Structures are given as C-alpha cells and as structure tokens.
Amino acid sequence: MSDAGAGSSHGGSQGGGGSQGEGQQVDPGRKYGTIVNNNANHWKCIFCYKVLTAGVSRLKQHLVGGYKNAKKCPICPEHVRVELQTYMARKVEERVALSMQYQPVVNEDDVEDLDGDDEPMRKATKRKHCGPLDKFVMSTPPDILKGRKDRKGVFGACDKDLRDKVCGAIARWFFDVGLPFNAVSHDSFKEMTKIIGQYGMGLKPPSQYELRFPLLQREVANVQALLAPNREEWAVKGCSIMSDGWRDSVVQKDIVNFLVNSPKGSVFIRSKEVSEVVKDATMLFKLLDDMVEEVGEKNVVQVVIDNASNYVKTGKLLEAKRPHLFWTPCAAHCLDLMLEDIGKIAAVKTAMKKCMFINAYIYCCVSLVNMMRRFTDQRNLH
C-alpha cells in the first residue's frame, strides 16, 4: 500500500509538479526538471538537459547557482532563478521558526515533501520527540553553525539586502533616541543582537513596565550577585572608600561618585547629586558616613576624598566619629592643585600662553601637523 502511494507521487512529479496534497505548497523546482528512469533521486534539467543526482534539491541548486555541489545552469532564465531563490529562502525561514516551537516526530518522507533538500539536511531536521520545554533551550553550537551555513548558501546575494534592512532599522532607532554611535561597540549590544537572532521570528519587545520594574530589578539582582565575591574580599582584607566629585557642565549639576577599592579591584557603588550641599561639610559627612555603614565599618580601612576645604572638614568629622578610620586626600587632586598654583607664577603663565598659541596654530594647518608628527615620532601635542 505504501509503495503504491510512493509511485503515484513520483509519477505526478514527473508530469510537472503533481498533487502534493491539500494544504502543502508545490515545490517549484519540480516544474523545471523531469525524473530519469523513475528514480526520484535523478532529475534532468529542462533547460540544459543535465542529469543531476541527490534529488530535486540538487536540481534547484543547479538552477539557482552558487553551490559547490552543483554547476550553475548556463541558460536558466533569470525569473526562474529568482522564483527558486525566493522559495528556498522562505523555506529556511520556516525551518528556523519551526525549530523554535514544539516539534513532533517526523520521518524522511515528511521532510522531503516539506523542502526537498538533500540528505544532510534531512538528517539534521529528523529528530526525536521534543518536549514542551525544548523551545526554551538554546540550540547546540553545531546546529547554530549548520543554520548559518544553510542561510548563506540559500540567500546568497539576498542576505545582504536583508542585513541592510535590519541595520537600517537599528540605525533609525539609534537616531530617534539619540544614542551615541559607539554604543554598538559595547559587549551588551553584541550579546543582545545575538540572542535576538537565536530567538527567531515573532519576538515581542519588552514594554515600558517590564523595563521599569521586573527587568530592572532582575538586573540589579544580577549586579549584586556579581559584587558578592568583592564583598567577601572586603571582609577578609579590608577596603577603601573613594569619593570622586565632579560637575556636569551640560545639566549644571555637582555629582559625587562613590567607589570601593580592594585587592580584588574597584567597583562603583552609587552616584549622588550634591548641587545643594556641595559647600556644606556636614551634609557631605552624612553622605560619606552612610557609605561607611553600607560597606561595613569593620571592613573599611581608609576613606579617600578630595582635599578642598569642605572635604577636609568632612574628613575630620569622619575621623572624629570613627577614630580607627584614616582620611586620605586624593593624590590626583593634590597634583591638580599643585599644577594650578605653579601655573599662576608669572614666568610659567607667560610660557603656557605661548605654548597654547603654538599648539592652536599647528593644528589649524594639516601640513604643519604632518611636519610636527614627523619630528615627534608620530606623537601628538598634549
């Protein structure tokens, strides 16, 4: 009974496509070839009469061109190539979508009717019964590599157009929200695009609520988990709290960043706006004292802050409350103040003005810049 059904299917294919059953699309590759000697694996091209093995898949590769296993048909019309290339590309997209969903047991006959690809792809598609949780599991690396190889082979030149559309959509989003262009070099951006590609079609983007609450809270928990080894190090070897004050000239606000340094490295804890209290040593002391409480007084060895007058008073207040802590002025800030004082000396101030004028003059002319770099071993003036 099964053999008779198979023979009927092959006979119909030979006649120019045949009936594939209701609900299934006819493989257009069958229209441009004929079966040789009733062997479904041997097809003859109707344009150049070349006989190809490995089924209708090899015939389509022969007609489309660009495959190592099949020589391109020299007289195949362009509209036929476009038709077959579009069909093959759509089948790859359907296979990717199906691979992300629940897949029942399939046999080789079903796979052949679905796509008509050659034996390696049938073996890759044929798999055991998948449970409902399998769609949440990432594909194994060999499957991912095979999918990428198939995509390149099927899409060919069309793949460049598809990538251009995707990159154009990403670029428009960057322009709309005003993101800096160097954001694409972040590892998190590359990871995001990779995971979106693995998800496939039909991804529902996160809502504002998801970003504001559950996803943000989840990321905070992830960061806290990353900090756990550092906190353990603080308890064993001690740590230093570092305060870095600066002014945001764009929004005209004074900001203080708090970091913790230990032999395991430096980590950022939080940032505080201190525009209203930057001159108030008592309020700055309260902020610093709260940081000591958060990190743990027994874990803190010293506190490093600026040595401006308000911060000096803050450090003394902290030492008075916690006698075992050391207040250390920031060495970089000390050097900045020293250089500022040196720059106020008349002779140095005059020399600095001349240097700044010469520097501006050189960088206004490309030929002078090239000449300067030739004598400075390709180094710029700072």
C-alpha positions as YAML, in Angstrom:
chain: A
units: angstrom
residues:
- id: 1
  name: MET
  ca: [0.00, 0.00, 0.00]
- id: 2
  name: SER
  ca: [2.84, 2.38, 0.94]
- id: 3
  name: ASP
  ca: [4.84, 1.53, -2.24]
- id: 4
  name: ALA
  ca: [1.86, 2.27, -4.47]
- id: 5
  name: GLY
  ca: [1.41, 5.65, -2.83]
- id: 6
  name: ALA
  ca: [5.07, 6.50, -3.35]
- id: 7
  name: GLY
  ca: [4.92, 5.51, -7.02]
- id: 8
  name: SER
  ca: [1.86, 7.67, -7.55]
- id: 9
  name: SER
  ca: [3.65, 10.65, -6.03]
- id: 10
  name: HIS
  ca: [6.68, 10.26, -8.27]
- id: 11
  name: GLY
  ca: [4.58, 9.83, -11.35]
- id: 12
  name: GLY
  ca: [2.74, 13.05, -10.60]
- id: 13
  name: SER
  ca: [6.02, 14.87, -10.11]
- id: 14
  name: GLN
  ca: [7.22, 13.79, -13.49]
- id: 15
  name: GLY
  ca: [4.21, 15.30, -15.11]
- id: 16
  name: GLY
  ca: [5.15, 18.80, -13.99]
- id: 17
  name: GLY
  ca: [4.54, 19.08, -10.28]
- id: 18
  name: GLY
  ca: [1.72, 16.65, -9.48]
- id: 19
  name: SER
  ca: [-0.54, 16.79, -6.48]
- id: 20
  name: GLN
  ca: [1.19, 17.32, -3.16]
- id: 21
  name: GLY
  ca: [-1.90, 17.03, -1.05]
- id: 22
  name: GLU
  ca: [-4.16, 19.70, 0.29]
- id: 23
  name: GLY
  ca: [-2.50, 22.40, 2.38]
- id: 24
  name: GLN
  ca: [1.01, 21.80, 1.00]
- id: 25
  name: GLN
  ca: [2.73, 24.11, -1.45]
- id: 26
  name: VAL
  ca: [4.14, 22.56, -4.64]
- id: 27
  name: ASP
  ca: [7.92, 22.72, -4.86]
- id: 28
  name: PRO
  ca: [8.53, 24.95, -7.92]
- id: 29
  name: GLY
  ca: [11.80, 23.14, -8.61]
- id: 30
  name: ARG
  ca: [9.82, 20.15, -9.91]
- id: 31
  name: LYS
  ca: [8.45, 22.26, -12.77]
- id: 32
  name: TYR
  ca: [11.89, 22.69, -14.30]
- id: 33
  name: GLY
  ca: [13.05, 19.10, -14.34]
- id: 34
  name: THR
  ca: [11.96, 15.55, -15.17]
- id: 35
  name: ILE
  ca: [12.62, 12.33, -13.31]
- id: 36
  name: VAL
  ca: [15.04, 9.97, -15.05]
- id: 37
  name: ASN
  ca: [14.15, 6.24, -15.19]
- id: 38
  name: ASN
  ca: [11.55, 6.60, -12.43]
- id: 39
  name: ASN
  ca: [14.37, 7.31, -9.95]
- id: 40
  name: ALA
  ca: [13.34, 10.16, -7.64]
- id: 41
  name: ASN
  ca: [16.98, 10.96, -6.94]
- id: 42
  name: HIS
  ca: [17.84, 11.55, -10.62]
- id: 43
  name: TRP
  ca: [16.49, 14.70, -12.27]
- id: 44
  name: LYS
  ca: [17.14, 16.20, -15.71]
- id: 45
  name: CYS
  ca: [17.18, 19.97, -16.19]
- id: 46
  name: ILE
  ca: [14.67, 21.03, -18.87]
- id: 47
  name: PHE
  ca: [16.94, 23.88, -19.98]
- id: 48
  name: CYS
  ca: [20.40, 22.33, -20.43]
- id: 49
  name: TYR
  ca: [19.34, 18.63, -20.11]
- id: 50
  name: LYS
  ca: [21.98, 17.98, -17.46]
- id: 51
  name: VAL
  ca: [21.19, 14.98, -15.21]
- id: 52
  name: LEU
  ca: [21.66, 15.59, -11.50]
- id: 53
  name: THR
  ca: [21.60, 13.21, -8.57]
- id: 54
  name: ALA
  ca: [20.64, 13.76, -4.90]
- id: 55
  name: GLY
  ca: [17.05, 14.67, -5.67]
- id: 56
  name: VAL
  ca: [15.17, 17.83, -6.55]
- id: 57
  name: SER
  ca: [17.26, 19.80, -4.08]
- id: 58
  name: ARG
  ca: [20.35, 19.40, -6.26]
- id: 59
  name: LEU
  ca: [18.28, 20.41, -9.30]
- id: 60
  name: LYS
  ca: [17.28, 23.66, -7.58]
- id: 61
  name: GLN
  ca: [20.89, 24.34, -6.64]
- id: 62
  name: HIS
  ca: [21.86, 23.76, -10.27]
- id: 63
  name: LEU
  ca: [19.24, 26.25, -11.48]
- id: 64
  name: VAL
  ca: [19.95, 28.93, -8.85]
- id: 65
  name: GLY
  ca: [23.75, 28.65, -8.97]
- id: 66
  name: GLY
  ca: [26.36, 29.46, -6.36]
- id: 67
  name: TYR
  ca: [26.65, 25.97, -4.85]
- id: 68
  name: LYS
  ca: [29.78, 23.83, -4.78]
- id: 69
  name: ASN
  ca: [27.88, 20.58, -5.32]
- id: 70
  name: ALA
  ca: [26.05, 21.68, -8.47]
- id: 71
  name: LYS
  ca: [27.28, 23.51, -11.55]
- id: 72
  name: LYS
  ca: [25.14, 26.51, -12.46]
- id: 73
  name: CYS
  ca: [22.78, 26.10, -15.40]
- id: 74
  name: PRO
  ca: [24.08, 28.40, -18.18]
- id: 75
  name: ILE
  ca: [20.72, 29.01, -19.87]
- id: 76
  name: CYS
  ca: [18.27, 29.12, -16.95]
- id: 77
  name: PRO
  ca: [16.07, 32.25, -17.24]
- id: 78
  name: GLU
  ca: [16.56, 34.91, -14.59]
- id: 79
  name: HIS
  ca: [12.93, 34.86, -13.44]
- id: 80
  name: VAL
  ca: [13.26, 31.13, -12.72]
- id: 81
  name: ARG
  ca: [16.32, 31.73, -10.57]
- id: 82
  name: VAL
  ca: [14.52, 34.47, -8.65]
- id: 83
  name: GLU
  ca: [11.47, 32.25, -8.14]
- id: 84
  name: LEU
  ca: [13.51, 29.34, -6.80]
- id: 85
  name: GLN
  ca: [15.75, 31.55, -4.66]
- id: 86
  name: THR
  ca: [12.72, 33.18, -3.05]
- id: 87
  name: TYR
  ca: [11.13, 29.80, -2.38]
- id: 88
  name: MET
  ca: [14.30, 28.36, -0.85]
- id: 89
  name: ALA
  ca: [14.80, 31.44, 1.31]
- id: 90
  name: ARG
  ca: [11.24, 31.23, 2.61]
- id: 91
  name: LYS
  ca: [11.72, 27.56, 3.47]
- id: 92
  name: VAL
  ca: [14.80, 28.37, 5.53]
- id: 93
  name: GLU
  ca: [12.83, 30.99, 7.47]
- id: 94
  name: GLU
  ca: [10.03, 28.48, 8.07]
- id: 95
  name: ARG
  ca: [12.52, 25.90, 9.31]
- id: 96
  name: VAL
  ca: [14.02, 28.42, 11.74]
- id: 97
  name: ALA
  ca: [10.56, 29.29, 13.05]
- id: 98
  name: LEU
  ca: [9.63, 25.63, 13.44]
- id: 99
  name: SER
  ca: [12.86, 24.88, 15.26]
- id: 100
  name: MET
  ca: [11.83, 27.33, 17.99]
- id: 101
  name: GLN
  ca: [8.46, 25.62, 18.51]
- id: 102
  name: TYR
  ca: [7.24, 22.22, 19.66]
- id: 103
  name: GLN
  ca: [8.16, 19.66, 17.01]
- id: 104
  name: PRO
  ca: [6.55, 16.19, 16.81]
- id: 105
  name: VAL
  ca: [8.26, 13.12, 15.43]
- id: 106
  name: VAL
  ca: [8.86, 13.39, 11.67]
- id: 107
  name: ASN
  ca: [10.06, 10.90, 9.09]
- id: 108
  name: GLU
  ca: [12.16, 11.30, 5.99]
- id: 109
  name: ASP
  ca: [9.15, 11.31, 3.65]
- id: 110
  name: ASP
  ca: [7.62, 14.28, 5.51]
- id: 111
  name: VAL
  ca: [10.90, 16.18, 5.40]
- id: 112
  name: GLU
  ca: [11.32, 15.51, 1.68]
- id: 113
  name: ASP
  ca: [7.83, 16.83, 0.95]
- id: 114
  name: LEU
  ca: [8.41, 19.89, 3.10]
- id: 115
  name: ASP
  ca: [11.58, 21.14, 1.49]
- id: 116
  name: GLY
  ca: [13.10, 18.55, -0.82]
- id: 117
  name: ASP
  ca: [16.61, 19.27, 0.49]
- id: 118
  name: ASP
  ca: [19.44, 16.76, 0.24]
- id: 119
  name: GLU
  ca: [20.33, 14.05, 2.73]
- id: 120
  name: PRO
  ca: [22.42, 16.03, 5.26]
- id: 121
  name: MET
  ca: [19.59, 18.47, 5.85]
- id: 122
  name: ARG
  ca: [17.04, 15.66, 6.22]
- id: 123
  name: LYS
  ca: [19.23, 14.12, 8.89]
- id: 124
  name: ALA
  ca: [19.53, 17.47, 10.65]
- id: 125
  name: THR
  ca: [15.77, 18.01, 10.56]
- id: 126
  name: LYS
  ca: [14.91, 14.49, 11.64]
- id: 127
  name: ARG
  ca: [14.98, 14.45, 15.42]
- id: 128
  name: LYS
  ca: [13.48, 12.70, 18.36]
- id: 129
  name: HIS
  ca: [10.33, 13.74, 20.15]
- id: 130
  name: CYS
  ca: [10.67, 17.22, 21.68]
- id: 131
  name: GLY
  ca: [9.03, 18.10, 24.97]
- id: 132
  name: PRO
  ca: [7.25, 21.39, 25.69]
- id: 133
  name: LEU
  ca: [10.33, 22.79, 27.46]
- id: 134
  name: ASP
  ca: [12.65, 22.25, 24.49]
- id: 135
  name: LYS
  ca: [11.69, 25.55, 22.92]
- id: 136
  name: PHE
  ca: [13.23, 27.35, 25.91]
- id: 137
  name: VAL
  ca: [16.58, 25.62, 25.44]
- id: 138
  name: MET
  ca: [19.20, 27.21, 23.18]
- id: 139
  name: SER
  ca: [20.29, 25.17, 20.16]
- id: 140
  name: THR
  ca: [23.60, 23.39, 20.40]
- id: 141
  name: PRO
  ca: [26.56, 25.07, 18.70]
- id: 142
  name: PRO
  ca: [26.68, 22.55, 15.78]
- id: 143
  name: ASP
  ca: [23.01, 23.28, 14.98]
- id: 144
  name: ILE
  ca: [23.64, 27.00, 15.06]
- id: 145
  name: LEU
  ca: [26.65, 26.71, 12.77]
- id: 146
  name: LYS
  ca: [24.70, 24.50, 10.36]
- id: 147
  name: GLY
  ca: [21.87, 27.05, 10.26]
- id: 148
  name: ARG
  ca: [24.27, 29.85, 9.45]
- id: 149
  name: LYS
  ca: [25.86, 27.81, 6.67]
- id: 150
  name: ASP
  ca: [22.45, 27.00, 5.17]
- id: 151
  name: ARG
  ca: [21.40, 30.63, 5.37]
- id: 152
  name: LYS
  ca: [24.47, 31.79, 3.44]
- id: 153
  name: GLY
  ca: [24.01, 29.11, 0.81]
- id: 154
  name: VAL
  ca: [20.32, 29.74, 0.22]
- id: 155
  name: PHE
  ca: [20.10, 33.50, 0.48]
- id: 156
  name: GLY
  ca: [23.26, 34.38, -1.42]
- id: 157
  name: ALA
  ca: [23.03, 38.00, -2.54]
- id: 158
  name: CYS
  ca: [19.60, 38.40, -0.89]
- id: 159
  name: ASP
  ca: [21.22, 38.04, 2.52]
- id: 160
  name: LYS
  ca: [22.97, 41.38, 2.04]
- id: 161
  name: ASP
  ca: [19.66, 43.12, 1.35]
- id: 162
  name: LEU
  ca: [18.08, 41.56, 4.45]
- id: 163
  name: ARG
  ca: [21.02, 42.66, 6.60]
- id: 164
  name: ASP
  ca: [20.78, 46.18, 5.17]
- id: 165
  name: LYS
  ca: [17.12, 46.34, 6.23]
- id: 166
  name: VAL
  ca: [17.93, 45.14, 9.75]
- id: 167
  name: CYS
  ca: [20.87, 47.53, 10.13]
- id: 168
  name: GLY
  ca: [18.73, 50.37, 8.78]
- id: 169
  name: ALA
  ca: [16.05, 49.70, 11.40]
- id: 170
  name: ILE
  ca: [18.68, 49.59, 14.18]
- id: 171
  name: ALA
  ca: [20.22, 52.84, 12.91]
- id: 172
  name: ARG
  ca: [16.84, 54.62, 12.84]
- id: 173
  name: TRP
  ca: [16.27, 53.59, 16.46]
- id: 174
  name: PHE
  ca: [19.71, 54.98, 17.38]
- id: 175
  name: PHE
  ca: [18.88, 58.26, 15.64]
- id: 176
  name: ASP
  ca: [15.39, 58.54, 17.18]
- id: 177
  name: VAL
  ca: [16.52, 58.13, 20.78]
- id: 178
  name: GLY
  ca: [19.84, 59.95, 20.36]
- id: 179
  name: LEU
  ca: [22.20, 57.14, 21.33]
- id: 180
  name: PRO
  ca: [25.94, 57.66, 20.72]
- id: 181
  name: PHE
  ca: [27.32, 55.69, 17.79]
- id: 182
  name: ASN
  ca: [29.99, 53.98, 19.90]
- id: 183
  name: ALA
  ca: [27.21, 52.16, 21.79]
- id: 184
  name: VAL
  ca: [27.43, 49.41, 19.14]
- id: 185
  name: SER
  ca: [30.90, 48.51, 20.41]
- id: 186
  name: HIS
  ca: [29.55, 47.54, 23.85]
- id: 187
  name: ASP
  ca: [29.55, 43.83, 24.58]
- id: 188
  name: SER
  ca: [25.95, 44.06, 25.81]
- id: 189
  name: PHE
  ca: [24.79, 45.34, 22.39]
- id: 190
  name: LYS
  ca: [26.51, 42.45, 20.61]
- id: 191
  name: GLU
  ca: [25.01, 39.97, 23.07]
- id: 192
  name: MET
  ca: [21.55, 41.47, 22.53]
- id: 193
  name: THR
  ca: [21.68, 41.13, 18.72]
- id: 194
  name: LYS
  ca: [22.98, 37.57, 19.05]
- id: 195
  name: ILE
  ca: [20.18, 36.47, 21.38]
- id: 196
  name: ILE
  ca: [17.51, 38.16, 19.22]
- id: 197
  name: GLY
  ca: [18.82, 36.22, 16.22]
- id: 198
  name: GLN
  ca: [18.65, 32.96, 18.17]
- id: 199
  name: TYR
  ca: [15.05, 33.68, 19.19]
- id: 200
  name: GLY
  ca: [13.92, 33.95, 15.57]
- id: 201
  name: MET
  ca: [10.72, 35.49, 14.25]
- id: 202
  name: GLY
  ca: [7.86, 36.83, 16.34]
- id: 203
  name: LEU
  ca: [9.81, 38.38, 19.22]
- id: 204
  name: LYS
  ca: [7.61, 40.66, 21.33]
- id: 205
  name: PRO
  ca: [9.73, 43.59, 22.59]
- id: 206
  name: PRO
  ca: [9.68, 44.49, 26.30]
- id: 207
  name: SER
  ca: [7.15, 47.06, 27.46]
- id: 208
  name: GLN
  ca: [7.91, 50.20, 29.47]
- id: 209
  name: TYR
  ca: [6.55, 48.49, 32.58]
- id: 210
  name: GLU
  ca: [8.82, 45.47, 32.08]
- id: 211
  name: LEU
  ca: [11.88, 47.69, 31.63]
- id: 212
  name: ARG
  ca: [10.99, 49.90, 34.58]
- id: 213
  name: PHE
  ca: [10.18, 47.21, 37.13]
- id: 214
  name: PRO
  ca: [10.79, 43.45, 36.67]
- id: 215
  name: LEU
  ca: [13.71, 43.68, 34.23]
- id: 216
  name: LEU
  ca: [15.40, 46.49, 36.16]
- id: 217
  name: GLN
  ca: [15.01, 44.64, 39.46]
- id: 218
  name: ARG
  ca: [16.38, 41.47, 37.86]
- id: 219
  name: GLU
  ca: [19.44, 43.33, 36.58]
- id: 220
  name: VAL
  ca: [20.02, 44.91, 40.00]
- id: 221
  name: ALA
  ca: [19.94, 41.42, 41.49]
- id: 222
  name: ASN
  ca: [22.45, 40.26, 38.87]
- id: 223
  name: VAL
  ca: [24.81, 43.13, 39.73]
- id: 224
  name: GLN
  ca: [24.51, 42.36, 43.44]
- id: 225
  name: ALA
  ca: [25.39, 38.75, 42.69]
- id: 226
  name: LEU
  ca: [28.48, 39.91, 40.77]
- id: 227
  name: LEU
  ca: [29.51, 42.04, 43.76]
- id: 228
  name: ALA
  ca: [29.21, 39.16, 46.24]
- id: 229
  name: PRO
  ca: [32.85, 37.96, 45.78]
- id: 230
  name: ASN
  ca: [34.08, 41.54, 46.26]
- id: 231
  name: ARG
  ca: [32.10, 41.92, 49.49]
- id: 232
  name: GLU
  ca: [33.67, 38.72, 50.78]
- id: 233
  name: GLU
  ca: [37.09, 40.17, 49.94]
- id: 234
  name: TRP
  ca: [36.27, 43.37, 51.84]
- id: 235
  name: ALA
  ca: [35.55, 41.37, 54.99]
- id: 236
  name: VAL
  ca: [38.84, 39.45, 54.73]
- id: 237
  name: LYS
  ca: [41.38, 42.06, 53.58]
- id: 238
  name: GLY
  ca: [39.61, 45.37, 54.10]
- id: 239
  name: CYS
  ca: [38.83, 48.07, 51.55]
- id: 240
  name: SER
  ca: [38.99, 51.80, 50.80]
- id: 241
  name: ILE
  ca: [36.02, 54.04, 50.06]
- id: 242
  name: MET
  ca: [36.81, 56.53, 47.30]
- id: 243
  name: SER
  ca: [34.82, 59.70, 46.61]
- id: 244
  name: ASP
  ca: [35.12, 61.36, 43.20]
- id: 245
  name: GLY
  ca: [33.43, 64.75, 42.86]
- id: 246
  name: TRP
  ca: [32.84, 66.43, 39.51]
- id: 247
  name: ARG
  ca: [30.49, 68.89, 37.82]
- id: 248
  name: ASP
  ca: [28.29, 68.05, 34.85]
- id: 249
  name: SER
  ca: [28.59, 71.15, 32.67]
- id: 250
  name: VAL
  ca: [25.67, 70.08, 30.48]
- id: 251
  name: VAL
  ca: [23.00, 69.94, 33.19]
- id: 252
  name: GLN
  ca: [24.91, 72.20, 35.61]
- id: 253
  name: LYS
  ca: [24.89, 69.72, 38.50]
- id: 254
  name: ASP
  ca: [27.51, 68.63, 41.02]
- id: 255
  name: ILE
  ca: [27.91, 64.85, 41.19]
- id: 256
  name: VAL
  ca: [29.79, 62.63, 43.63]
- id: 257
  name: ASN
  ca: [30.62, 59.03, 42.68]
- id: 258
  name: PHE
  ca: [31.31, 56.53, 45.44]
- id: 259
  name: LEU
  ca: [33.58, 53.56, 44.72]
- id: 260
  name: VAL
  ca: [35.12, 50.82, 46.84]
- id: 261
  name: ASN
  ca: [38.65, 49.58, 46.20]
- id: 262
  name: SER
  ca: [40.14, 46.31, 47.44]
- id: 263
  name: PRO
  ca: [42.83, 43.87, 46.26]
- id: 264
  name: LYS
  ca: [40.12, 42.30, 44.09]
- id: 265
  name: GLY
  ca: [39.58, 45.58, 42.23]
- id: 266
  name: SER
  ca: [37.49, 48.76, 42.26]
- id: 267
  name: VAL
  ca: [33.69, 48.69, 41.99]
- id: 268
  name: PHE
  ca: [31.19, 51.51, 41.54]
- id: 269
  name: ILE
  ca: [28.56, 51.67, 44.30]
- id: 270
  name: ARG
  ca: [26.41, 54.71, 43.58]
- id: 271
  name: SER
  ca: [26.29, 58.28, 42.35]
- id: 272
  name: LYS
  ca: [24.77, 61.21, 44.27]
- id: 273
  name: GLU
  ca: [23.78, 64.71, 43.19]
- id: 274
  name: VAL
  ca: [25.18, 67.20, 45.71]
- id: 275
  name: SER
  ca: [24.43, 70.51, 44.00]
- id: 276
  name: GLU
  ca: [22.57, 71.81, 47.05]
- id: 277
  name: VAL
  ca: [25.05, 70.57, 49.66]
- id: 278
  name: VAL
  ca: [28.43, 70.62, 47.90]
- id: 279
  name: LYS
  ca: [29.60, 73.52, 50.12]
- id: 280
  name: ASP
  ca: [28.11, 72.02, 53.29]
- id: 281
  name: ALA
  ca: [30.70, 69.83, 55.00]
- id: 282
  name: THR
  ca: [28.13, 68.47, 57.46]
- id: 283
  name: MET
  ca: [25.87, 67.14, 54.70]
- id: 284
  name: LEU
  ca: [28.84, 65.68, 52.81]
- id: 285
  name: PHE
  ca: [29.91, 63.98, 56.03]
- id: 286
  name: LYS
  ca: [26.45, 62.41, 56.37]
- id: 287
  name: LEU
  ca: [26.66, 61.01, 52.81]
- id: 288
  name: LEU
  ca: [30.13, 59.60, 53.46]
- id: 289
  name: ASP
  ca: [29.12, 58.18, 56.83]
- id: 290
  name: ASP
  ca: [26.16, 56.40, 55.22]
- id: 291
  name: MET
  ca: [28.55, 54.81, 52.73]
- id: 292
  name: VAL
  ca: [30.72, 53.52, 55.58]
- id: 293
  name: GLU
  ca: [27.63, 51.98, 57.19]
- id: 294
  name: GLU
  ca: [26.62, 50.32, 53.90]
- id: 295
  name: VAL
  ca: [30.04, 48.82, 53.24]
- id: 296
  name: GLY
  ca: [30.55, 47.90, 56.89]
- id: 297
  name: GLU
  ca: [32.66, 49.92, 59.32]
- id: 298
  name: LYS
  ca: [34.79, 46.91, 60.24]
- id: 299
  name: ASN
  ca: [35.65, 46.40, 56.56]
- id: 300
  name: VAL
  ca: [36.78, 49.98, 55.83]
- id: 301
  name: VAL
  ca: [40.44, 50.88, 56.31]
- id: 302
  name: GLN
  ca: [40.53, 54.38, 54.83]
- id: 303
  name: VAL
  ca: [38.40, 56.96, 53.04]
- id: 304
  name: VAL
  ca: [39.89, 58.80, 50.05]
- id: 305
  name: ILE
  ca: [38.27, 62.16, 49.16]
- id: 306
  name: ASP
  ca: [39.22, 65.49, 47.60]
- id: 307
  name: ASN
  ca: [41.25, 67.93, 49.67]
- id: 308
  name: ALA
  ca: [39.19, 71.05, 49.04]
- id: 309
  name: SER
  ca: [38.34, 72.94, 52.23]
- id: 310
  name: ASN
  ca: [34.83, 71.49, 52.54]
- id: 311
  name: TYR
  ca: [36.10, 67.93, 52.00]
- id: 312
  name: VAL
  ca: [38.93, 68.46, 54.51]
- id: 313
  name: LYS
  ca: [36.36, 69.33, 57.14]
- id: 314
  name: THR
  ca: [34.28, 66.31, 56.10]
- id: 315
  name: GLY
  ca: [37.28, 64.02, 56.56]
- id: 316
  name: LYS
  ca: [38.00, 65.40, 60.02]
- id: 317
  name: LEU
  ca: [34.36, 64.91, 61.08]
- id: 318
  name: LEU
  ca: [34.54, 61.30, 59.92]
- id: 319
  name: GLU
  ca: [37.78, 60.66, 61.81]
- id: 320
  name: ALA
  ca: [36.24, 62.16, 64.93]
- id: 321
  name: LYS
  ca: [33.26, 59.78, 64.78]
- id: 322
  name: ARG
  ca: [35.23, 56.71, 63.71]
- id: 323
  name: PRO
  ca: [38.76, 57.02, 65.18]
- id: 324
  name: HIS
  ca: [40.08, 53.81, 63.64]
- id: 325
  name: LEU
  ca: [39.44, 55.06, 60.07]
- id: 326
  name: PHE
  ca: [42.01, 57.05, 58.11]
- id: 327
  name: TRP
  ca: [41.13, 60.03, 55.95]
- id: 328
  name: THR
  ca: [43.45, 60.28, 52.93]
- id: 329
  name: PRO
  ca: [43.37, 63.22, 50.50]
- id: 330
  name: CYS
  ca: [43.22, 62.27, 46.81]
- id: 331
  name: ALA
  ca: [46.74, 62.33, 45.32]
- id: 332
  name: ALA
  ca: [45.48, 63.22, 41.84]
- id: 333
  name: HIS
  ca: [43.53, 66.18, 43.23]
- id: 334
  name: CYS
  ca: [46.60, 67.30, 45.17]
- id: 335
  name: LEU
  ca: [48.69, 67.25, 41.99]
- id: 336
  name: ASP
  ca: [45.99, 69.21, 40.13]
- id: 337
  name: LEU
  ca: [46.04, 71.91, 42.79]
- id: 338
  name: MET
  ca: [49.84, 72.00, 42.75]
- id: 339
  name: LEU
  ca: [49.90, 72.42, 38.96]
- id: 340
  name: GLU
  ca: [47.29, 75.17, 39.18]
- id: 341
  name: ASP
  ca: [49.44, 77.04, 41.70]
- id: 342
  name: ILE
  ca: [52.54, 76.57, 39.53]
- id: 343
  name: GLY
  ca: [50.61, 77.90, 36.55]
- id: 344
  name: LYS
  ca: [49.93, 81.15, 38.43]
- id: 345
  name: ILE
  ca: [53.65, 82.02, 38.51]
- id: 346
  name: ALA
  ca: [54.26, 84.88, 36.06]
- id: 347
  name: ALA
  ca: [57.04, 83.23, 34.04]
- id: 348
  name: VAL
  ca: [55.18, 79.91, 33.81]
- id: 349
  name: LYS
  ca: [51.91, 81.65, 32.93]
- id: 350
  name: THR
  ca: [53.58, 83.52, 30.03]
- id: 351
  name: ALA
  ca: [55.21, 80.34, 28.73]
- id: 352
  name: MET
  ca: [51.90, 78.46, 28.94]
- id: 353
  name: LYS
  ca: [50.11, 81.11, 26.86]
- id: 354
  name: LYS
  ca: [52.80, 80.89, 24.16]
- id: 355
  name: CYS
  ca: [52.60, 77.09, 24.14]
- id: 356
  name: MET
  ca: [48.82, 77.18, 23.80]
- id: 357
  name: PHE
  ca: [49.09, 79.65, 20.89]
- id: 358
  name: ILE
  ca: [51.68, 77.49, 19.10]
- id: 359
  name: ASN
  ca: [49.60, 74.36, 19.65]
- id: 360
  name: ALA
  ca: [46.48, 76.01, 18.21]
- id: 361
  name: TYR
  ca: [48.45, 77.38, 15.24]
- id: 362
  name: ILE
  ca: [49.93, 73.97, 14.36]
- id: 363
  name: TYR
  ca: [46.62, 72.12, 14.50]
- id: 364
  name: CYS
  ca: [44.96, 74.66, 12.19]
- id: 365
  name: CYS
  ca: [47.14, 73.51, 9.27]
- id: 366
  name: VAL
  ca: [47.32, 69.90, 8.10]
- id: 367
  name: SER
  ca: [50.81, 70.28, 6.63]
- id: 368
  name: LEU
  ca: [52.13, 71.62, 9.95]
- id: 369
  name: VAL
  ca: [50.54, 68.72, 11.82]
- id: 370
  name: ASN
  ca: [52.24, 66.22, 9.49]
- id: 371
  name: MET
  ca: [55.58, 68.00, 9.90]
- id: 372
  name: MET
  ca: [55.21, 68.04, 13.69]
- id: 373
  name: ARG
  ca: [54.42, 64.32, 13.79]
- id: 374
  name: ARG
  ca: [57.48, 63.59, 11.67]
- id: 375
  name: PHE
  ca: [59.72, 65.16, 14.33]
- id: 376
  name: THR
  ca: [57.78, 63.80, 17.34]
- id: 377
  name: ASP
  ca: [57.73, 60.16, 16.20]
- id: 378
  name: GLN
  ca: [54.01, 60.35, 15.28]
- id: 379
  name: ARG
  ca: [53.03, 61.65, 18.71]
- id: 380
  name: ASN
  ca: [50.54, 64.48, 19.24]
- id: 381
  name: LEU
  ca: [50.99, 67.50, 21.48]
- id: 382
  name: HIS
  ca: [49.10, 67.36, 24.76]
...
